[in-house]
Short mmCIF file of C-alpha atoms in Angstrom, two decimals:
data_model
loop_
_atom_site.label_atom_id
_atom_site.label_comp_id
_atom_site.label_asym_id
_atom_site.label_seq_id
_atom_site.Cartn_x
_atom_site.Cartn_y
_atom_site.Cartn_z
CA UNK A 300 -6.51 -29.93 -22.55
CA UNK A 301 -3.05 -29.83 -23.98
CA UNK A 302 0.22 -27.97 -23.12
CA UNK A 303 1.79 -28.73 -26.44
CA UNK A 304 2.78 -25.99 -28.66
CA UNK A 305 0.16 -25.77 -31.52
CA UNK A 306 0.82 -22.14 -32.94
CA UNK A 307 0.94 -23.56 -36.64
CA UNK A 308 -2.60 -25.01 -36.24
CA UNK A 309 -4.00 -22.05 -34.55
CA UNK A 310 -2.84 -19.35 -37.15
CA UNK A 311 -5.77 -19.41 -39.25
CA UNK A 312 -7.26 -16.24 -40.73
CA UNK A 313 -10.39 -16.36 -38.29
CA UNK A 314 -8.14 -17.22 -35.15
CA UNK A 315 -5.99 -14.22 -35.85
CA UNK A 316 -8.97 -11.89 -36.18
CA UNK A 317 -10.35 -12.89 -32.91
CA UNK A 318 -6.97 -12.82 -31.01
CA UNK A 319 -6.73 -9.10 -32.14
CA UNK A 320 -10.04 -8.34 -30.45
CA UNK A 321 -9.37 -10.42 -27.22
CA UNK A 322 -8.70 -7.16 -24.94
CA UNK A 323 -12.04 -5.94 -25.89
CA UNK A 324 -13.71 -9.25 -25.27
CA UNK A 325 -11.93 -9.74 -21.71
CA UNK A 326 -13.04 -6.01 -20.81
CA UNK A 327 -16.83 -6.50 -22.08
CA UNK A 328 -16.29 -3.77 -24.73
CA UNK A 329 -16.27 -5.75 -27.63
CA UNK A 330 -19.02 -5.15 -30.43
CA UNK A 331 -22.17 -7.34 -29.90
CA UNK A 332 -21.92 -8.92 -33.35
CA UNK A 333 -18.20 -9.74 -33.09
CA UNK A 334 -18.89 -11.20 -29.54
CA UNK A 335 -21.25 -13.58 -30.75
CA UNK A 336 -19.14 -14.53 -33.83
CA UNK A 337 -16.10 -15.39 -31.46
CA UNK A 338 -18.39 -17.21 -29.15
CA UNK A 339 -19.83 -19.36 -31.93
CA UNK A 340 -16.23 -19.86 -33.26
CA UNK A 341 -14.92 -20.92 -29.71
CA UNK A 342 -17.68 -23.83 -29.87
CA UNK A 343 -15.49 -25.65 -32.66
CA UNK A 344 -12.02 -24.37 -31.96
CA UNK A 345 -10.73 -25.49 -28.82
CA UNK A 346 -7.48 -23.43 -29.00
CA UNK A 347 -9.26 -20.28 -29.13
CA UNK A 348 -11.38 -21.36 -26.42
CA UNK A 349 -8.37 -21.92 -24.20
CA UNK A 350 -6.72 -18.90 -25.18
CA UNK A 351 -9.80 -16.75 -24.51
CA UNK A 352 -10.50 -18.29 -21.29
CA UNK A 353 -6.74 -18.05 -19.97
CA UNK A 354 -6.54 -14.43 -21.57
CA UNK A 355 -9.70 -13.51 -19.38
CA UNK A 356 -8.19 -15.55 -16.33
CA UNK A 357 -4.80 -13.75 -16.68
CA UNK A 358 -6.39 -10.34 -16.46
CA UNK A 359 -8.58 -11.47 -13.55
CA UNK A 360 -5.55 -12.86 -11.54
CA UNK A 361 -3.55 -9.53 -12.01
CA UNK A 362 -6.71 -7.55 -11.03
CA UNK A 363 -6.43 -9.69 -7.65
CA UNK A 364 -2.72 -9.45 -7.30
CA UNK A 365 -2.01 -8.19 -3.66
CA UNK A 366 -0.96 -4.54 -3.59
CA UNK A 367 2.42 -3.87 -2.15
CA UNK A 368 2.18 -1.60 1.02
CA UNK A 369 4.43 1.67 1.17
CA UNK A 370 6.83 0.86 4.40
CA UNK A 371 6.20 3.49 7.18
CA UNK A 372 10.00 4.25 7.03
CA UNK A 373 9.62 5.21 3.41
CA UNK A 374 6.66 7.21 3.95
CA UNK A 375 8.52 8.89 6.89
CA UNK A 376 11.51 9.70 4.80
CA UNK A 377 9.34 11.22 2.24
CA UNK A 378 7.71 13.61 4.53
CA UNK A 379 11.26 14.47 5.62
CA UNK A 380 12.44 15.05 2.16
CA UNK A 381 9.64 17.24 1.40
CA UNK A 382 9.95 19.30 4.68
CA UNK A 383 6.47 18.44 5.57
CA UNK A 384 6.72 16.61 8.79
CA UNK A 385 4.97 19.21 10.78
CA UNK A 386 2.12 19.06 8.35
CA UNK A 387 1.53 15.50 8.13
CA UNK A 388 -2.09 14.39 8.70
CA UNK A 389 -2.79 12.46 11.94
CA UNK A 390 -1.93 8.61 11.22
CA UNK A 391 -5.30 7.05 10.95
CA UNK A 392 -4.02 3.58 9.74
CA UNK B 24 -11.68 12.15 -4.62
CA UNK B 25 -14.45 14.15 -6.69
CA UNK B 26 -13.83 16.85 -9.26
CA UNK B 27 -14.86 19.54 -6.78
CA UNK B 28 -12.51 18.05 -4.11
CA UNK B 29 -9.84 18.21 -6.62
CA UNK B 30 -10.43 21.83 -7.60
CA UNK B 31 -10.48 23.04 -3.74
CA UNK B 32 -7.14 21.04 -3.18
CA UNK B 33 -5.57 22.43 -6.20
CA UNK B 34 -6.54 25.90 -5.16
CA UNK B 35 -5.02 25.39 -1.96
CA UNK B 36 -2.00 23.86 -3.40
CA UNK B 37 -1.66 26.90 -5.87
CA UNK B 38 -1.76 29.32 -2.74
CA UNK B 39 0.95 27.56 -1.33
CA UNK B 40 -1.09 25.95 1.67
CA UNK B 41 1.53 23.46 3.33
CA UNK B 42 -1.36 21.26 4.92
CA UNK B 43 -2.69 20.92 1.19
CA UNK B 44 0.93 19.81 0.16
CA UNK B 45 0.78 17.20 3.04
CA UNK B 46 -2.61 15.96 1.97
CA UNK B 47 -1.67 15.51 -1.51
CA UNK B 48 1.33 13.41 -0.34
CA UNK B 49 -0.95 11.38 2.21
CA UNK B 50 -3.80 10.63 -0.45
CA UNK B 51 -1.26 9.53 -3.12
CA UNK B 52 2.00 8.28 -1.61
CA UNK B 53 0.81 4.61 -1.46
CA UNK B 54 -0.28 4.45 -5.24
CA UNK B 55 2.74 6.21 -6.58
CA UNK B 56 4.84 3.90 -4.55
CA UNK B 57 3.17 0.64 -5.76
CA UNK B 58 3.48 2.03 -9.38
CA UNK B 59 7.11 3.09 -8.71
CA UNK B 60 8.03 -0.41 -7.15
CA UNK B 61 6.11 -2.31 -10.03
CA UNK B 62 7.99 -0.17 -12.76
CA UNK B 63 11.27 -0.34 -11.35
CA UNK B 64 11.36 -3.67 -9.36
CA UNK B 65 13.36 -2.78 -6.46
CA UNK B 66 12.59 -0.54 -3.27
CA UNK B 67 15.49 1.63 -3.42
CA UNK B 68 14.60 2.97 -6.75
CA UNK B 69 11.00 2.95 -6.01
CA UNK B 70 11.63 5.31 -2.99
CA UNK B 71 13.75 7.61 -5.50
CA UNK B 72 11.04 7.78 -7.93
CA UNK B 73 8.67 8.56 -5.12
CA UNK B 74 10.45 11.33 -3.92
CA UNK B 75 11.11 12.76 -7.26
CA UNK B 76 7.64 12.68 -8.12
CA UNK B 77 6.32 14.78 -5.26
CA UNK B 78 9.24 17.20 -5.62
CA UNK B 79 8.71 17.83 -9.14
CA UNK B 80 4.88 17.92 -8.59
CA UNK B 81 5.34 20.74 -6.00
CA UNK B 82 7.66 22.65 -8.35
CA UNK B 83 5.02 22.33 -11.37
CA UNK B 84 1.74 22.75 -9.20
CA UNK B 85 1.42 26.39 -10.34
CA UNK B 86 1.05 25.13 -14.14
CA UNK B 87 -1.36 22.35 -13.22
CA UNK B 88 -4.46 23.11 -15.17
CA UNK B 89 -6.93 20.33 -14.43
CA UNK B 90 -6.85 18.99 -17.74
CA UNK B 91 -6.62 15.68 -15.97
CA UNK B 92 -7.25 14.65 -12.18
CA UNK B 93 -4.42 15.27 -9.61
CA UNK B 94 -3.88 11.52 -9.33
CA UNK B 95 -3.48 10.99 -13.16
CA UNK B 96 -1.26 14.09 -13.09
CA UNK B 97 0.90 12.28 -10.44
CA UNK B 98 0.99 9.07 -12.38
CA UNK B 99 2.19 10.89 -15.24
CA UNK B 100 4.96 12.53 -13.20
CA UNK B 101 5.89 9.28 -11.60
CA UNK B 102 5.87 7.25 -15.07
CA UNK B 103 8.06 10.02 -16.49
CA UNK B 104 10.64 9.76 -13.63
CA UNK B 105 10.61 5.90 -13.60
CA UNK B 106 11.25 5.84 -17.42
CA UNK B 107 13.88 8.35 -17.19
CA UNK B 108 15.67 6.25 -14.48
CA UNK B 109 15.22 2.81 -16.55
CA UNK B 110 16.54 4.64 -19.58
CA UNK B 111 19.76 5.63 -17.87
CA UNK B 112 20.06 1.87 -16.71
CA UNK B 113 19.03 0.06 -20.00
CA UNK B 114 19.47 2.94 -22.80
CA UNK B 115 18.86 0.37 -25.69
CA UNK B 116 15.79 -1.33 -24.30
CA UNK B 117 13.74 1.75 -22.88
CA UNK B 118 12.25 4.07 -25.33
CA UNK B 119 9.27 6.39 -25.18
CA UNK B 120 8.68 5.68 -28.82
CA UNK B 121 6.21 3.16 -30.14
CA UNK B 122 7.57 -0.51 -29.63
CA UNK B 123 8.61 -2.00 -32.86
CA UNK B 124 5.32 -4.02 -34.06
CA UNK B 125 6.37 -7.56 -34.41
CA UNK B 126 3.61 -9.85 -35.74
CA UNK B 127 3.05 -13.55 -35.51
CA UNK B 128 6.19 -14.52 -33.47
CA UNK B 129 5.30 -11.89 -30.79
CA UNK B 130 1.64 -12.11 -30.25
CA UNK B 131 0.47 -15.63 -31.60
CA UNK B 132 -0.42 -17.77 -28.82
CA UNK B 133 1.90 -20.89 -28.38
CA UNK B 134 0.84 -22.20 -25.25
CA UNK B 135 -2.51 -23.79 -24.66
CA UNK B 136 -2.94 -25.42 -21.58
CA UNK B 137 -6.10 -24.28 -19.90
CA UNK B 138 -5.05 -23.24 -16.38
CA UNK B 139 -8.55 -21.92 -15.48
CA UNK B 140 -9.46 -25.22 -14.29
CA UNK B 141 -6.69 -25.34 -11.58
CA UNK B 142 -7.93 -24.95 -8.04
CA UNK B 143 -7.85 -21.47 -6.54
CA UNK B 144 -5.20 -22.48 -3.92
CA UNK B 145 -2.88 -22.89 -6.74
CA UNK B 146 -3.54 -19.91 -8.71
CA UNK B 147 -3.41 -17.70 -5.69
CA UNK B 148 -0.53 -19.03 -3.82
CA UNK B 149 2.35 -16.96 -2.87
CA UNK B 150 4.75 -18.62 -5.49
CA UNK B 151 2.17 -17.90 -8.40
CA UNK B 152 2.03 -14.28 -7.11
CA UNK B 153 5.85 -14.15 -7.43
CA UNK B 154 5.61 -15.66 -10.82
CA UNK B 155 3.29 -13.06 -12.06
CA UNK B 156 5.20 -10.16 -10.59
CA UNK B 157 8.47 -11.66 -12.42
CA UNK B 158 6.57 -11.87 -15.88
CA UNK B 159 5.42 -8.26 -15.34
CA UNK B 160 9.14 -7.10 -14.61
CA UNK B 161 10.28 -9.03 -17.86
CA UNK B 162 7.84 -7.10 -20.01
CA UNK B 163 9.38 -4.50 -22.32
CA UNK B 164 8.89 -1.03 -20.45
CA UNK B 165 6.62 0.24 -22.97
CA UNK B 166 4.23 -2.57 -22.50
CA UNK B 167 4.83 -2.81 -18.64
CA UNK B 168 4.11 0.83 -17.83
CA UNK B 169 0.60 0.59 -19.73
CA UNK B 170 -0.45 -2.83 -18.20
CA UNK B 171 0.59 -1.64 -14.51
CA UNK B 172 -1.54 1.55 -15.08
CA UNK B 173 -4.46 -0.28 -16.82
CA UNK B 174 -4.70 -3.56 -15.21
CA UNK B 175 -2.97 -3.23 -11.91
CA UNK B 176 -3.61 0.29 -10.78
CA UNK B 177 -7.25 0.26 -12.49
CA UNK B 178 -6.96 3.47 -14.58
CA UNK B 179 -9.32 3.75 -17.52
CA UNK B 180 -7.69 3.63 -21.03
CA UNK B 181 -8.21 7.22 -21.25
CA UNK B 182 -6.40 7.87 -17.99
CA UNK B 183 -3.57 5.74 -18.94
CA UNK B 184 -3.25 7.49 -22.36
CA UNK B 185 -3.27 10.88 -20.34
CA UNK B 186 -0.79 9.56 -17.99
CA UNK B 187 1.83 8.04 -20.38
CA UNK B 188 0.92 10.89 -23.27
CA UNK B 189 -0.07 8.25 -25.46
CA UNK B 190 -2.88 7.90 -27.91
CA UNK B 191 -6.01 5.66 -27.18
CA UNK B 192 -5.10 3.21 -29.84
CA UNK B 193 -1.37 2.93 -28.70
CA UNK B 194 -2.79 1.92 -25.05
CA UNK B 195 -4.92 -0.57 -26.47
CA UNK B 196 -2.49 -1.97 -28.65
CA UNK B 197 0.20 -2.33 -25.83
CA UNK B 198 -2.18 -3.44 -23.40
CA UNK B 199 -3.35 -6.10 -25.63
CA UNK B 200 0.34 -7.38 -26.28
CA UNK B 201 1.20 -7.06 -22.68
CA UNK B 202 -1.77 -9.45 -21.66
CA UNK B 203 -1.03 -11.88 -24.50
CA UNK B 204 2.63 -11.98 -23.46
CA UNK B 205 1.63 -12.59 -19.58
CA UNK B 206 -1.13 -15.18 -20.67
CA UNK B 207 1.82 -16.99 -22.41
CA UNK B 208 4.06 -16.71 -19.33
CA UNK B 209 1.29 -17.97 -16.86
CA UNK B 210 0.20 -20.65 -19.07
CA UNK B 211 3.79 -22.10 -19.27
CA UNK B 212 4.09 -21.79 -15.47
CA UNK B 213 0.83 -23.41 -14.50
CA UNK B 214 1.19 -26.01 -17.05
CA UNK B 215 3.39 -27.88 -14.63
CA UNK B 216 0.69 -28.27 -12.16
CA UNK B 217 -1.54 -29.79 -14.92
CA UNK B 218 1.31 -32.20 -16.18
CA UNK B 219 1.58 -34.13 -12.96
CA UNK B 220 3.37 -31.57 -10.59
CA UNK B 221 1.80 -31.59 -7.14
CA UNK B 222 0.96 -28.63 -4.99
#
């Protein structure tokens, strides 16, 4: 495991090709053959293995990011601006 | 909300039913506010975008033709409202056009710290969440809007394309670049925990 920049060592033609397909791999939509190729490549390319793992982890972490709540005051002002206060559904929060 | 529910609500909206207007607000205000807050980065602008979104939607509801769901349509209005405001603030940086595609320097990974092995309490701590939000705020807006809709709000690629009036390939390309940039930022941030820093 290293945090040293190593872009120069990582810019092989194969690595570039796999990087171009990372999103599909992370989403599980990558073509089966290419998926197998990538996984074989990762067995002997440490940098690609790290990039793939951290890329997928990044997507997962953002999926888990807590959602900000709309403040009640903001919601109330919205209904007022829209002139809909009397039609607002009962608060079931 | 199912397609049938959507169609029924649209019919009531187009008939001028005020309770339907209120229902549209109740069902969608939270998600539109979240999108606006993440696009704009501050609560004041987010509230302005939220209000503008529903005011614009009500004016245009007669023209709504159900080519997308109501929620995707609202995302589209909100995204446009946010982009317009950002363009006024940062006219040079904000364009609805395709971003200039830069190659190696823009997308090649440079940080190879494997933060996947860090403990969950490090990955999920509040400070890490703040760093994640900061990293999104610093994305170019063309990438930010795609990333927020696709990866944070959970829209499909097709829905994101529809909301932002982009091609599927443009959504995929921008999402890829956004994810690569965020991976790079998070790797740099978390590397400090792998290089001797304590939690």
